[in-house]
Amino acid sequence: MARTRMGVARATAAAVALIMVGQQAVAAEPPQAETVLAETGASVTEAPIPWQVRLRALGVVTKDLGYVDTLPGSGLSYSDTVTPELDISYFFTDNIATELILGTTYANIAGQGTIGGLGNIGKVWLLPPTLTLQYHFTDLGAFKPYVGAGVNYTIFYNQDTGSADALKVKNTFGTALQVGFDYMVDQHWGLNFDVKKLFLKPDFDVTVAGAKLTGKAELDPWLIGAGVTYRF
C-alpha cells in the first residue's frame, strides 16, 4: 500500500510539472509571434496608402465655335494640341476618390465666317486645373474603370496678338465629365486611359483696326489622355 501511495504521489507530481511546463510554453508563444511579425514587417492591420498619381500624354481637341458680338456670321476656330499632364488622386474609400489634373497648353485663335479674312487673330496659353469626384468599380480584377464629374477653372495667360491689335481672353469657371480606366500590372503600377469633356466658354475682348469688340469663345474641349498610373 505504501508503495502504491508513493507511486500515485510521483505520478501526480509529474503531471503537475508537465502542466506547469505547458503553461509556460503557451505564455511564451505570443512574444515569439510578435518577434516574427516585427522581423518580417508584416501587419494584419496595415491600411493601403490612399494616394495615386498618373502621368499622361494629353490630346486637347476643341469644339471650334464662338463669335464676335455685333458681327453676324462671325466664327472662331482653335488649334488642337498634345501636352504632358499630371494628375493626383486621393481615395476616401476603395470606390470613392477625388482627382486633380494639372497641365498647360496653348490655342491659336483664327477668324471664321464673316471675319475669316482676319486669319490668325492671336495665341493664348491656358492652365485648366480640374477637380473631379470619381466612382471606381473594383470588382473586375486588374481592370478598374471609373466615372467622374467636377469643376474647372481656366486661367488664360501669355496672350499674344496676330491680326488683332489687342486680345484678352478672360479667366472662367467650367464643368467637367470624365470616364476612364486603369489596368493594374501589379499592386503599384498600371496603365491608364482617360477621356474628359470640359464645358468651357470664356468671354473675350479684342481690338481690330482700332475697333474694340467683345465676344465668346466656345472651346468645350475634349481631353483624351493615355499614360501610366502609380498607386502608393
CSV table of N, CA and C in Angstrom, one decimal, residues 12 31 69 84 97 106 120 142 144 146 156 159 161 165 198 219 222:
chain,number,residue,atom,x,y,z
A,12,THR,N,1.4,12.1,-9.7
A,12,THR,CA,0.7,13.4,-9.6
A,12,THR,C,1.7,14.5,-9.7
A,31,PRO,N,4.9,36.5,-27.5
A,31,PRO,CA,6.1,37.3,-27.8
A,31,PRO,C,6.9,36.8,-29.0
A,69,ASP,N,-19.5,89.6,-80.9
A,69,ASP,CA,-20.7,90.4,-80.7
A,69,ASP,C,-20.9,91.4,-81.8
A,84,PRO,N,1.9,67.2,-72.1
A,84,PRO,CA,2.0,66.3,-70.9
A,84,PRO,C,1.1,66.8,-69.8
A,97,ALA,N,-13.1,58.5,-54.9
A,97,ALA,CA,-11.8,59.2,-55.0
A,97,ALA,C,-12.1,60.6,-55.6
A,106,TYR,N,-1.7,75.6,-75.2
A,106,TYR,CA,-2.0,76.8,-75.9
A,106,TYR,C,-3.0,76.6,-77.0
A,120,ASN,N,-5.1,84.5,-88.5
A,120,ASN,CA,-4.8,84.3,-87.1
A,120,ASN,C,-5.0,85.5,-86.2
A,142,ALA,N,-8.0,43.2,-62.4
A,142,ALA,CA,-7.0,44.3,-62.7
A,142,ALA,C,-7.6,45.4,-63.5
A,144,LYS,N,-9.9,48.3,-63.9
A,144,LYS,CA,-10.6,49.2,-62.9
A,144,LYS,C,-11.1,50.5,-63.6
A,146,TYR,N,-13.7,53.8,-64.1
A,146,TYR,CA,-14.2,54.8,-63.3
A,146,TYR,C,-15.0,55.9,-64.1
A,156,PHE,N,-6.1,82.0,-68.4
A,156,PHE,CA,-5.5,82.4,-69.7
A,156,PHE,C,-4.4,83.3,-69.5
A,159,GLN,N,-0.9,86.1,-73.6
A,159,GLN,CA,-1.8,86.3,-74.7
A,159,GLN,C,-1.1,87.2,-75.7
A,161,THR,N,-1.0,88.7,-79.8
A,161,THR,CA,-1.9,89.1,-80.9
A,161,THR,C,-1.3,88.7,-82.3
A,165,ASP,N,-5.2,94.0,-82.8
A,165,ASP,CA,-4.3,94.9,-82.1
A,165,ASP,C,-4.2,94.6,-80.6
A,198,LEU,N,-14.7,69.1,-71.1
A,198,LEU,CA,-14.8,70.4,-70.4
A,198,LEU,C,-15.8,71.3,-71.1
A,219,LEU,N,-14.9,77.0,-76.5
A,219,LEU,CA,-13.9,76.0,-76.7
A,219,LEU,C,-14.4,74.5,-76.5
A,222,TRP,N,-12.4,68.4,-75.7
A,222,TRP,CA,-12.2,67.0,-75.3
A,222,TRP,C,-10.7,66.9,-74.8
